[in-house]
Backbone as CSV, one residue per row, in Angstrom:
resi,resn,N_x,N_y,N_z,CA_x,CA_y,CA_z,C_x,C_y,C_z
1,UNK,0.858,-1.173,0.000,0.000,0.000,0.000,0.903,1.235,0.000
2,UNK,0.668,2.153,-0.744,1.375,3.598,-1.038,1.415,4.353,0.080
3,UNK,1.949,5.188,0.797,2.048,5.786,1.537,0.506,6.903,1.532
4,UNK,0.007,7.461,0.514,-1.066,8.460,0.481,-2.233,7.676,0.713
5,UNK,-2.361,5.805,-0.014,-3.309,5.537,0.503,-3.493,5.401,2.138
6,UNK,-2.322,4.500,2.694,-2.349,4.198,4.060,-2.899,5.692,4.816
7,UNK,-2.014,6.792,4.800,-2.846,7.989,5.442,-4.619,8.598,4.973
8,UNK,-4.769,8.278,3.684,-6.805,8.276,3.962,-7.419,7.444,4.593
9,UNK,-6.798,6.252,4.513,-7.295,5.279,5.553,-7.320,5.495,6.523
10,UNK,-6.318,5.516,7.706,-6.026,6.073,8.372,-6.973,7.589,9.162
11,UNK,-7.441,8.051,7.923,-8.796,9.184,8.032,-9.836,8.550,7.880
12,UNK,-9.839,7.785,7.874,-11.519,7.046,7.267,-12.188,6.745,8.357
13,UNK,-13.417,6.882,9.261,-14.029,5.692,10.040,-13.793,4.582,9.845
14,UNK,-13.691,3.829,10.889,-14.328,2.456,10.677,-15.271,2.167,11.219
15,UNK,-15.883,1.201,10.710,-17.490,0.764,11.155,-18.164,1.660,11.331
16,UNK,-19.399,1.564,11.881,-20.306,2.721,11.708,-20.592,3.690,13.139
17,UNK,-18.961,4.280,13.347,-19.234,5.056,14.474,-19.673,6.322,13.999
18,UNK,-20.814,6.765,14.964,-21.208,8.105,15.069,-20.257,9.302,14.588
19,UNK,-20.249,10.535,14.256,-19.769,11.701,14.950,-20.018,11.798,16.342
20,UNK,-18.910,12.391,17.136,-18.700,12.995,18.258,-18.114,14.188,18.141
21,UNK,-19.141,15.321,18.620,-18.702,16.301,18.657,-18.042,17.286,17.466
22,UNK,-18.781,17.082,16.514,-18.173,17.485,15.119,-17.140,16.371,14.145
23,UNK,-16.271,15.847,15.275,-14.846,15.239,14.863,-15.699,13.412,14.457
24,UNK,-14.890,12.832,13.954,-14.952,11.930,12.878,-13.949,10.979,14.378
25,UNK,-15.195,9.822,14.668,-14.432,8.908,15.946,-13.991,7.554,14.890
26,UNK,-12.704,7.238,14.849,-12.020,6.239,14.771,-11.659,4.957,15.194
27,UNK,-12.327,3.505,15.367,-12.499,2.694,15.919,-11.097,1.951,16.171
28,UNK,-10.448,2.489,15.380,-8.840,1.963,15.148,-7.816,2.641,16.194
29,UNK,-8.829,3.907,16.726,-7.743,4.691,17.833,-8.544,4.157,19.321
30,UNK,-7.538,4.901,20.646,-7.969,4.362,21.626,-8.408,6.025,21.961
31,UNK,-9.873,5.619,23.230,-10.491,6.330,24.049,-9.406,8.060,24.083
32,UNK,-8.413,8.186,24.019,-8.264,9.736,24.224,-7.965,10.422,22.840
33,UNK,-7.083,9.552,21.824,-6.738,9.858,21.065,-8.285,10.243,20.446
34,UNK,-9.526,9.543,20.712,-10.540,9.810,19.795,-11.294,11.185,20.585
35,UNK,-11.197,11.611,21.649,-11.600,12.040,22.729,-10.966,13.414,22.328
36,UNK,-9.922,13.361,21.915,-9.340,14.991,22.135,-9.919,15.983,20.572
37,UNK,-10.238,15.067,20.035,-10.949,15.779,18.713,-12.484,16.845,18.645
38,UNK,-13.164,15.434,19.947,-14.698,15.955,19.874,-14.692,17.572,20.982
39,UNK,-14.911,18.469,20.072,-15.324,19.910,20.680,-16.229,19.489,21.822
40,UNK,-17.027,18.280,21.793,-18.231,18.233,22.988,-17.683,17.896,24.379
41,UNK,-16.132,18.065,24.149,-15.750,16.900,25.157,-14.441,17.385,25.686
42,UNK,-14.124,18.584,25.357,-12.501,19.777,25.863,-13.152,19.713,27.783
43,UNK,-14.052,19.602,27.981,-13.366,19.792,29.780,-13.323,18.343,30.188
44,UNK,-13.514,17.681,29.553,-13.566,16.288,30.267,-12.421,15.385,29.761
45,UNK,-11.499,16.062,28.716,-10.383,15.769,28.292,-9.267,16.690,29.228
46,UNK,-9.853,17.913,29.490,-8.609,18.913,30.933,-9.101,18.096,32.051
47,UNK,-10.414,17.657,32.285,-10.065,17.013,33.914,-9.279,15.938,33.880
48,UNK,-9.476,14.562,32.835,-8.529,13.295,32.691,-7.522,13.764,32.486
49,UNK,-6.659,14.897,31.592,-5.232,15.439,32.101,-4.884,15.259,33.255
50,UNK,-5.681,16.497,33.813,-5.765,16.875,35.674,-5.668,15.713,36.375
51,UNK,-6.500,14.893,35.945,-6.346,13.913,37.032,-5.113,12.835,36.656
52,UNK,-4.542,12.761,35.514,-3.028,12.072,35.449,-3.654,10.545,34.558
53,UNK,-5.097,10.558,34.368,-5.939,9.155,33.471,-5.674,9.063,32.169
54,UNK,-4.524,9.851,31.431,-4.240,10.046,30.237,-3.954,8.494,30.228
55,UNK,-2.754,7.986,30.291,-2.288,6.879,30.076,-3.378,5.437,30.278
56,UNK,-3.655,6.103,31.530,-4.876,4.414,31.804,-5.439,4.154,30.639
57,UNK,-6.255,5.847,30.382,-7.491,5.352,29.366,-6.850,5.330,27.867
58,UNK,-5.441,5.179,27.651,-5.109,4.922,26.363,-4.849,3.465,26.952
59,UNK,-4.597,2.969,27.351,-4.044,1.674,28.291,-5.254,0.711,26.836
60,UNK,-5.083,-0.940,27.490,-5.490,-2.220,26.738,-7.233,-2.188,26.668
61,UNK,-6.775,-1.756,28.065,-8.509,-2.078,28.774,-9.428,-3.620,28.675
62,UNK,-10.054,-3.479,27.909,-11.239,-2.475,27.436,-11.839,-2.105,28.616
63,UNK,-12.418,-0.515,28.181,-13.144,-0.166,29.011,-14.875,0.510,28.203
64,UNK,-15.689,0.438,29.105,-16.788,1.414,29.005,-16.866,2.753,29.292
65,UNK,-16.818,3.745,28.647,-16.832,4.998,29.181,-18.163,5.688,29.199
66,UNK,-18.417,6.234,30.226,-19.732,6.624,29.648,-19.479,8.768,29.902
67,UNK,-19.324,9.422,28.795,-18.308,10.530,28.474,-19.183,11.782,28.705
68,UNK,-19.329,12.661,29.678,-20.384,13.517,29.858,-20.090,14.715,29.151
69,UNK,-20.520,15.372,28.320,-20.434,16.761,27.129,-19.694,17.855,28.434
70,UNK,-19.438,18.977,27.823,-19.090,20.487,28.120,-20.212,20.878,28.814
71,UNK,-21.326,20.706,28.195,-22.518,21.126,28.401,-22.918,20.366,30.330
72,UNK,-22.740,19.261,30.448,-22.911,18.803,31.347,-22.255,18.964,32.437
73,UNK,-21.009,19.476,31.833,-20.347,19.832,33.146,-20.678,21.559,33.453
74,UNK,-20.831,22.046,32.609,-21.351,23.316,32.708,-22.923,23.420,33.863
75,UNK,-23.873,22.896,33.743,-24.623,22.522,34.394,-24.604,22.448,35.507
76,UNK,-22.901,21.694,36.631,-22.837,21.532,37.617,-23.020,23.178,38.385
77,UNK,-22.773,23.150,39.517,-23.254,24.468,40.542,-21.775,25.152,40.048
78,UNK,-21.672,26.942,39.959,-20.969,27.298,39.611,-19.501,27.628,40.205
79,UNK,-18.509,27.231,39.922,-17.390,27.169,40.419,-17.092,25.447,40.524
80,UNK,-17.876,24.662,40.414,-17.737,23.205,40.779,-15.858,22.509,39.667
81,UNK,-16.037,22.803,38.495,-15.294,22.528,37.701,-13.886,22.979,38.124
82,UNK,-14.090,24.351,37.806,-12.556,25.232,38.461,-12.042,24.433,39.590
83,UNK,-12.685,24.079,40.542,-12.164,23.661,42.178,-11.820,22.424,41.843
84,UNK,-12.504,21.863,41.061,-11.877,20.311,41.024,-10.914,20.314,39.942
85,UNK,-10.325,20.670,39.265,-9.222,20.895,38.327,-7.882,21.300,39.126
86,UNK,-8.247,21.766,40.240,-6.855,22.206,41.506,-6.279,21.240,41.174
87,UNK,-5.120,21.283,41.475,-3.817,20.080,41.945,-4.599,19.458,43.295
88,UNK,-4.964,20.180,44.065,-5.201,19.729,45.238,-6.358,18.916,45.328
89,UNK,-7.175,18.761,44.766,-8.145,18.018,44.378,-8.279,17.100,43.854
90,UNK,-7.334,17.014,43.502,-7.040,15.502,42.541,-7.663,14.100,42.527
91,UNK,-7.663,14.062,43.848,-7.891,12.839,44.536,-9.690,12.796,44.422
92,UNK,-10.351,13.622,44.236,-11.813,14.194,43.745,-11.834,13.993,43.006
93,UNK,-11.617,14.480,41.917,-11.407,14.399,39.959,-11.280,13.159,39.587
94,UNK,-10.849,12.554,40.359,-10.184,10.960,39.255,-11.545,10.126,39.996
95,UNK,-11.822,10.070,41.364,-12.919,9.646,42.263,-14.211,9.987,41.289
96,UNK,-14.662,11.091,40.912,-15.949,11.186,39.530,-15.637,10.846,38.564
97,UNK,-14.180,11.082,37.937,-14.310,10.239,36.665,-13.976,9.007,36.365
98,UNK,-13.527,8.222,37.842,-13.575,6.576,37.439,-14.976,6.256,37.481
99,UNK,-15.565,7.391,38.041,-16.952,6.787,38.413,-17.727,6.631,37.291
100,UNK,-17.289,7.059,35.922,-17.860,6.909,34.618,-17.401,6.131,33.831
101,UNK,-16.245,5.146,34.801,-15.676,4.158,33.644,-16.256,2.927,34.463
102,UNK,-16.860,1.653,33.432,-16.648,0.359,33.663,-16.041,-0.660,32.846
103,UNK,-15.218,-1.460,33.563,-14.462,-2.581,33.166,-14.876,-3.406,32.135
104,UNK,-14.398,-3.222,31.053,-15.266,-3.808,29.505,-15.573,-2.959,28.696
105,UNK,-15.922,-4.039,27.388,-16.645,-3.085,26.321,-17.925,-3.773,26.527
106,UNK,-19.236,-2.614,26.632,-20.196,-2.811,26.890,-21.051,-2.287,26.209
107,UNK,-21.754,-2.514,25.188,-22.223,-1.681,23.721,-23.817,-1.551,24.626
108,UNK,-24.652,-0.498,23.935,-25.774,-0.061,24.354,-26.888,-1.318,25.123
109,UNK,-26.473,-2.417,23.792,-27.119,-3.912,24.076,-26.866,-4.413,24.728
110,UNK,-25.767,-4.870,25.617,-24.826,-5.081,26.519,-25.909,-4.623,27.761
111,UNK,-25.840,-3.685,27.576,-25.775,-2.539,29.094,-27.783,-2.655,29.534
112,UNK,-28.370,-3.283,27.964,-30.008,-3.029,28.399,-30.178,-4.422,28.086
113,UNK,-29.805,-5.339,28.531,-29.820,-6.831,27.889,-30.560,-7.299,28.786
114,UNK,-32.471,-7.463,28.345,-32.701,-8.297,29.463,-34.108,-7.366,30.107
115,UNK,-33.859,-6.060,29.745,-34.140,-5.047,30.529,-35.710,-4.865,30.136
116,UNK,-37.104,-5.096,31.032,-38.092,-4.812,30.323,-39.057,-3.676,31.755
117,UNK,-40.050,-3.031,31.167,-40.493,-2.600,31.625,-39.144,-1.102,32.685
118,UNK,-39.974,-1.420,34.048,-38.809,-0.358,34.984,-37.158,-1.079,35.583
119,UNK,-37.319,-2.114,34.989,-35.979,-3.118,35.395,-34.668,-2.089,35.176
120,UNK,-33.623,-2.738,35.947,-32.332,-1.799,35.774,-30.907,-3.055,35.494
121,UNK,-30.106,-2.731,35.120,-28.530,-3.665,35.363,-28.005,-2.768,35.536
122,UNK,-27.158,-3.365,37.040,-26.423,-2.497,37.717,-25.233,-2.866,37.399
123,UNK,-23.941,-2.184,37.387,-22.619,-2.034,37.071,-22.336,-1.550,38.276
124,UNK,-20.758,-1.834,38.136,-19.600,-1.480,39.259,-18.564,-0.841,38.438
125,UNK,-18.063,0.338,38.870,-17.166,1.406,37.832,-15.997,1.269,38.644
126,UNK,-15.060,1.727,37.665,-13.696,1.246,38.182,-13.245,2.437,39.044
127,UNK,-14.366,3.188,39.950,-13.881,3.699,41.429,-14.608,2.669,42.606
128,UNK,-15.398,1.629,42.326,-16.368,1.020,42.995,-17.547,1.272,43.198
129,UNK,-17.783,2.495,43.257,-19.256,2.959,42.610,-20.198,2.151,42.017
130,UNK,-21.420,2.456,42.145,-22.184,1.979,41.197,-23.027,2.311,40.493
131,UNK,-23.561,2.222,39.529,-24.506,3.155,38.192,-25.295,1.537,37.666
132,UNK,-26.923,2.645,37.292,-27.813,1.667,36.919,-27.999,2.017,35.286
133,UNK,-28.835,1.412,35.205,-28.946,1.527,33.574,-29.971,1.224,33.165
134,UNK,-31.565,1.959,32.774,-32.131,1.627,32.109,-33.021,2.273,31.151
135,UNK,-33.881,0.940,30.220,-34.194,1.254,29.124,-35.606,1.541,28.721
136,UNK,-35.924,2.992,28.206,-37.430,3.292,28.329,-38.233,2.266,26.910
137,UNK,-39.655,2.882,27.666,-40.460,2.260,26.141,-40.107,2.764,24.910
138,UNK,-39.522,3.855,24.743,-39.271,4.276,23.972,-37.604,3.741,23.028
139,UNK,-36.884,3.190,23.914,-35.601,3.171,23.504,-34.764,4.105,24.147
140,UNK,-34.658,5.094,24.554,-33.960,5.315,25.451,-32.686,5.178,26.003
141,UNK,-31.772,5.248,26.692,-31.361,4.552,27.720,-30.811,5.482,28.822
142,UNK,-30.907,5.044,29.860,-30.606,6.345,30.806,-29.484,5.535,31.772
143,UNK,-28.920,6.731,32.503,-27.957,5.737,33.414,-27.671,6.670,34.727
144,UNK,-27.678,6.166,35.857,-28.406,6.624,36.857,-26.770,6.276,37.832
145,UNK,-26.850,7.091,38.609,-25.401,7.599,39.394,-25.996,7.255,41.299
146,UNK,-25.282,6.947,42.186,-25.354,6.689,43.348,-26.254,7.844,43.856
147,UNK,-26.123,8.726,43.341,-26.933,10.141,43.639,-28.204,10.031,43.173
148,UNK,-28.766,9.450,42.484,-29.806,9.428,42.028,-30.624,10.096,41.094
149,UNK,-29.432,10.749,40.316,-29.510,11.434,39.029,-29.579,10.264,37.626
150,UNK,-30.164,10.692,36.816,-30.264,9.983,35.525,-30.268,11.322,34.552
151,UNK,-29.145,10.729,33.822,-28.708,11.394,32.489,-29.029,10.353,31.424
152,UNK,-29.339,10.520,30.294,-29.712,9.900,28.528,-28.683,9.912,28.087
153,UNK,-28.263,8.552,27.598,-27.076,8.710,26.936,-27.524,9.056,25.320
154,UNK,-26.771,9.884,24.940,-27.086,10.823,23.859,-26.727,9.746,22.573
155,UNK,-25.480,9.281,22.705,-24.570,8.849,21.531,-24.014,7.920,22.319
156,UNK,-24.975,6.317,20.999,-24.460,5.004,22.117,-23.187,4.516,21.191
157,UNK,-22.651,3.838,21.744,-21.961,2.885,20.993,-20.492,2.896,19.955
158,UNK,-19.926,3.972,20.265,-18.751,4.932,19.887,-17.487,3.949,20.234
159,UNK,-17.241,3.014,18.779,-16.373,1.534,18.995,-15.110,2.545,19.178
160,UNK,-13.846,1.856,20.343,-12.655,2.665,20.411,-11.935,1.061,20.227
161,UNK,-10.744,1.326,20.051,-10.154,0.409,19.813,-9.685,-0.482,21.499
162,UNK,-9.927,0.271,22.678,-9.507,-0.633,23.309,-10.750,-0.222,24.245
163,UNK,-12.036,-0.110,24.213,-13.446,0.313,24.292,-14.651,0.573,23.533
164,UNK,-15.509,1.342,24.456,-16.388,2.037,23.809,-16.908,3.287,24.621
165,UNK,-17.230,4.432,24.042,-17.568,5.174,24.314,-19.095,5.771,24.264
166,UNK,-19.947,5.757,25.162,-21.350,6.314,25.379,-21.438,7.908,25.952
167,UNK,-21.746,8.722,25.243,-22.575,10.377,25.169,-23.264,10.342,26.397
168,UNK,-23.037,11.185,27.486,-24.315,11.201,28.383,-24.465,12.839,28.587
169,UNK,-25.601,13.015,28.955,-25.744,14.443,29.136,-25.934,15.290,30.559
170,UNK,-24.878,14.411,31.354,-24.849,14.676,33.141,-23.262,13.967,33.031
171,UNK,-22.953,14.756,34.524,-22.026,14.329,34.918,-22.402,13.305,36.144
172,UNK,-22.101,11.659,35.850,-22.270,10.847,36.736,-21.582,11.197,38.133
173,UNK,-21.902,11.391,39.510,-21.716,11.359,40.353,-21.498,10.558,41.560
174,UNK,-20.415,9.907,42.322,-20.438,9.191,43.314,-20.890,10.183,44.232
175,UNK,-21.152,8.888,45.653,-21.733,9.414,47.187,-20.363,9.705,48.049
């Protein structure tokens, strides 16, 4: 293969991932490399800096991410973001955002397998936490934080090469 083809390839999707965030997600890259593209997703790429998760989440994994927008973190009470981005906080920052990762690739089907009526499947996130998951009459899917918040995941199923990535429109919260 020619060198000009290998680099369009290289640009191309694979399989039939969504857009995220304007940017074009790559099933062939891992969780940050695809992560630092989507505009929907610049503070939640400075907190995994902040919190030092660069490497993990390029790591083998697989993992589930479930990736909360700009928008969602914007939402939180004001000043919430700034304070947890401290150095000193650290130990906070990585505590909410393991709380959005679980161990595996876990595609939308995965996660509602089973699921009828008000039923839930509960997960364990790789802070120990736990988050529910379920699926309306409609299709849906919502996913519900120790707090007792439920956010919609916007954009399911975002293949990464050593994951997958799910859109939610909240920032999942531990107790």
């Amino acid at each position: 293969m020619n060198k000009d083809a290998m680099e369009t390839k290289a640009e191309t999707p694979m399989g039939d991932n969504p857009m995220v965030g304007g940017a074009a997600m790559f099933a062939d890259k891992d969780i940050i490399d695809n992560a630092v593209n989507s505009a929907d997703h610049t503070t939640l790429v400075a907190a995994v800096k902040a919190a030092g998760l660069v490497e993990t989440l390029k790591g083998d994994g697989p993992f589930t991410v479930f990736a909360p927008t700009n928008a969602a973190f914007e939402a939180l009470p004001a000043g919430t973001v700034e304070t947890l981005l401290k150095p000193e906080n650290k130990d906070m920052l990585t505590k909410i955002l393991t709380a959005h990762v679980v161990p595996g690739r876990m595609t939308a089907a995965d996660l509602t397998n089973g699921l009828t009526g008000k039923q839930f499947n509960n997960l364990e996130t790789v802070s120990g936490d736990a988050l529910s998951v379920q699926k309306t009459a409609s299709g849906k899917v919502y996913v519900f934080d120790e707090s007792g918040n439920a956010f919609e995941v916007t954009t399911a199923d975002v293949m990464q090469s050593n994951g997958v990535i799910h859109v939610v429109n909240g920032v999942l919260l531990p107790k």
